[in-house]
Amino acid sequence: MIDPPVLERVLSEALRSGGDFAEVFAEDRSSASALLDDGRIEELSSGRERGAGIRVVVGETTGFAHTADLSENGLLRAAEAASAVARSAPAGTTAVAAQALAGSGVPTTRGDGEGPRPGSKAESLELLQRADDAARSTGGAVSQVQAGCGTSTRRVLIANSEGLLAGDEQARTRFSVSCVAVGDAGLQTGFESAARTMGFELFDEISVEDLARLAAERALAKLEARPAPSGELPVVLAGGSGGILFHEACGHGLEADHIVKDASVYTGKIGQQVASPLVTLVDDGTVGSEWGTFAVDDEGRPAQRNVLIEDGILTDYLWDYLRARKEGRRSSGNGRRQTYQHLPMVRMTNTFLLPGTDDAEEIVAQTPHGVYVAKLGGGQVNTTTGDFVFGTTEAYLIEGGKITEPLRDANLIGNGPEILQRIDAVATDFAMTPGTCGKDGQSVPVGCGQATMRLTGVTIGGTAG
Amino acid sequence: MSAGTEELAAMAERVAGWANTGEDVEVYVARGTETEVRAYDGEVESLTSATSAGIGIRVVVDHRLGFAWAGSLDESVLQETLDEARDNARFATADEHVRLAVPDGVEAVPVDLWDAGLAGVPTARKVELALALEAQARDADPRIRQVSSADYGDASVEVALVSTTGIRSLGAKTSGYLSVGVIAGEGEGSQTGGGYSVGRGFDGLDPSRATDEAVSRAVRLLGATKGPSGRSTVVFDRRMATTLLSIVSSALSGEAVAKGRSFFAGRIGEEVGGPGLSLVDDPTDPRAYGAAAYDAEGLACRRNVLIDGGILRGFLYDTVSGSRSGNASTGSAVRGGFSGTPGPGCRALTLAPGSEGWDEEGVLAAVGDGLFVQSMTGVHSGVNPVSGDFSVGAEGLVIRDGRLAEPVREITIASTLQRMLHSLVAVGSDIEWLPGIAAGQTLAIGDMQVSGT
């Protein structure tokens, strides 16, 4: 995208008025999506965006500017704008040499030698039609189907004043289906999606018909659903039901930006027992082609596997460049940004609980009364208090150790540090699910994973008193 | 409005002029600048200055729609984007309702949303204001132990929309805000609160207002415990009311209704709430945060009555959803910038107040006993605007004898949107326009299920 000599001149310009660190992040992203709704191919959309974000760090202060103009002049102007914060700092001349990190080059995130397979528009349409047919044939009560197929390719290039030069090409493909079913008690909805860091080879691995049927069945099941209970009950989360529990209950609280501002319940707790001994929590940006996978993060650091909680003991936080530098350590490869127009922040990648040794069916059988959550929706956390919620989109009552009646959607609420202590069984049936994580106005793709597990008590926010 | 807007319009006209015979083209061009200053611990944590521009093009050929966008206004990009939109149109299903807007004769009400003074404010003054905000929040109360964020931000956006069907609309808007987040208390007894001051520009932003709000919201939650379960009347503060109305609004979208994705579908003329429920969307009110002269298809924005005295009177339509249900557009198209296509949506919802001079205190006194909610979580995961199921996490204070009493946290409140509309027991006249598509006004809703201990 940009030649190394140009990068060197831009970085030098960025530090001309002084500063400790400068970085150029360039991005070229193209995306395409197709939407089927109400039985029609309603819209095909294509987008293209490219530009660079330049940051200059002076002491505790970061200056940031971005531009869609990738010419040398455009970049120099952005560098000058970003360096405005350094004007009052003591001037120093910094010579900058960008040199490739050993062996980094520009890897593609797909490491098997074959690049991602681009899909054609016609192929997208065929997949959407197949999903529509499958969803509608699941049951006569399915009244509406919306299906979307989207792909994006994102090339990034990062160079900084410490001599780092790195790049990555990330292809992502996502397919989703949402259904409405109509019954005597009104409308209900069901949703399912598949998303991986790859091209259209996604569709060699998943069946859009299965996905559509799952979404339709979810909506149909809820037509008969009774209101969710209200109050505290044991909860069994199905393997791969979302994993969002850990993302919200502790993942965000382990992000170093919250830690250094003392805005997390996990501040100062390294080495302490923060969860049940059954909990080993990992954040790993290198896992296969999961939704939160990449080769290098948006600060040019290779993705890596980070063990955050081991057998219930808090072992580490998640780090980006800036926060790690303050602590005199290396970034953990968790510096991410939505686009070149955003500053990087500490973000999760694929966050998951390692599987345990219990049998999933046995866990249900040994729960006399509770709620079984087959699928979770989104969630939200206040890292300072640790209070978090997560919503169910497919849940059932457990009565006498058996899964019985379907329940209407509800949020569950808990406190992170308390809930993590209440995990008393973890099964072997591990699975990952894709999601979108929002923080401070920026969205990034993430993965979540867990096996079937039981929480001894969670507050369920239903309407049945 | 600046001269730059006319320049954008000229560019949009030029691109629309490239339309082939038999094809309709709509060109949306936008350009913006923004500044953001974040202060932390007496210093500038980050200073962002940015400009951005982009184009979104819709092409309709034989009732087939294609769309493409680009985050650039480079000459080379313009033709490429048009070509791509044209190619996308080939793949869409032909649909007699798919068409671009045509002028409908409704005159736009001019609203002035441009603060010409903003462009002349030096960055140094913005930095000073952010630092002052942070310092003020830190010193506001001995129980504040951390200011987790203190931001100044401003933006100016200019847009031009031109189509081969006769649409030509220009818009320009500036905005400024202060936002502060504080942490009160110690260790696990910590509580958080946020506060804002918003305006059309730099002048008038008030750090004291933002700080007072953030501090009082955090401090009054100190010592909060998990409240008891039971049925209760819930009072939503103005900020939460904005969120609630925004959720209800998605069920009033003519598109959701036409596609059977709204619990309001087929209920025009029916009773959807008590006689005290009247809901209007009026973007021509210049005080509204979402005020606009033109909608996202270039038609004049107008006042639309949605619910009147509890009776459902209408939905909001853009051109396509209107045609699909046999109605004209209500001038209610919205879009998320140049990378999105238009769809119907609200901009400025308000509920008719129950009585004049009813502020938060008045509503609390009228309710007597219940739960006051100042923050909700899980709104996106726990509220389903199709089925109407409603379940969210909440923090707030118990209402006893018409006054705020002890704080509660880690509870949920649940009902259905349908039932909530029927159970509206008080609507405040304390209208405050907060960022978003609905007014902030204190609301009380009866008979909600609270889950706690």
mmCIF file of C-alpha atoms in Angstrom, chain B residues 8 29 53 55 85 118 121 134 196 255 262 265 302 318 349 383 397 429 441:
data_model
loop_
_atom_site.group_PDB
_atom_site.id
_atom_site.type_symbol
_atom_site.label_atom_id
_atom_site.label_comp_id
_atom_site.label_asym_id
_atom_site.label_seq_id
_atom_site.Cartn_x
_atom_site.Cartn_y
_atom_site.Cartn_z
ATOM 1 C CA LEU B 8 -20.943 18.843 -2.708
ATOM 2 C CA VAL B 29 -22.384 12.839 -0.802
ATOM 3 C CA ALA B 53 -15.841 12.158 3.111
ATOM 4 C CA ILE B 55 -20.369 8.808 -1.416
ATOM 5 C CA ALA B 85 -24.070 0.059 -7.865
ATOM 6 C CA LEU B 118 -17.476 26.277 15.677
ATOM 7 C CA VAL B 121 -12.643 27.778 17.833
ATOM 8 C CA GLU B 134 -11.808 16.487 34.119
ATOM 9 C CA TYR B 196 -23.326 15.117 29.405
ATOM 10 C CA GLU B 255 -41.089 -1.428 6.793
ATOM 11 C CA SER B 262 -43.926 -5.518 14.339
ATOM 12 C CA ALA B 265 -48.962 -4.749 12.375
ATOM 13 C CA ARG B 302 -42.933 16.574 8.733
ATOM 14 C CA ASP B 318 -40.016 5.955 3.317
ATOM 15 C CA LEU B 349 -40.458 11.357 19.203
ATOM 16 C CA VAL B 383 -35.754 -6.323 24.307
ATOM 17 C CA LEU B 397 -33.340 3.791 43.760
ATOM 18 C CA SER B 429 -43.649 17.541 30.900
ATOM 19 C CA GLN B 441 -39.207 12.983 29.744
#
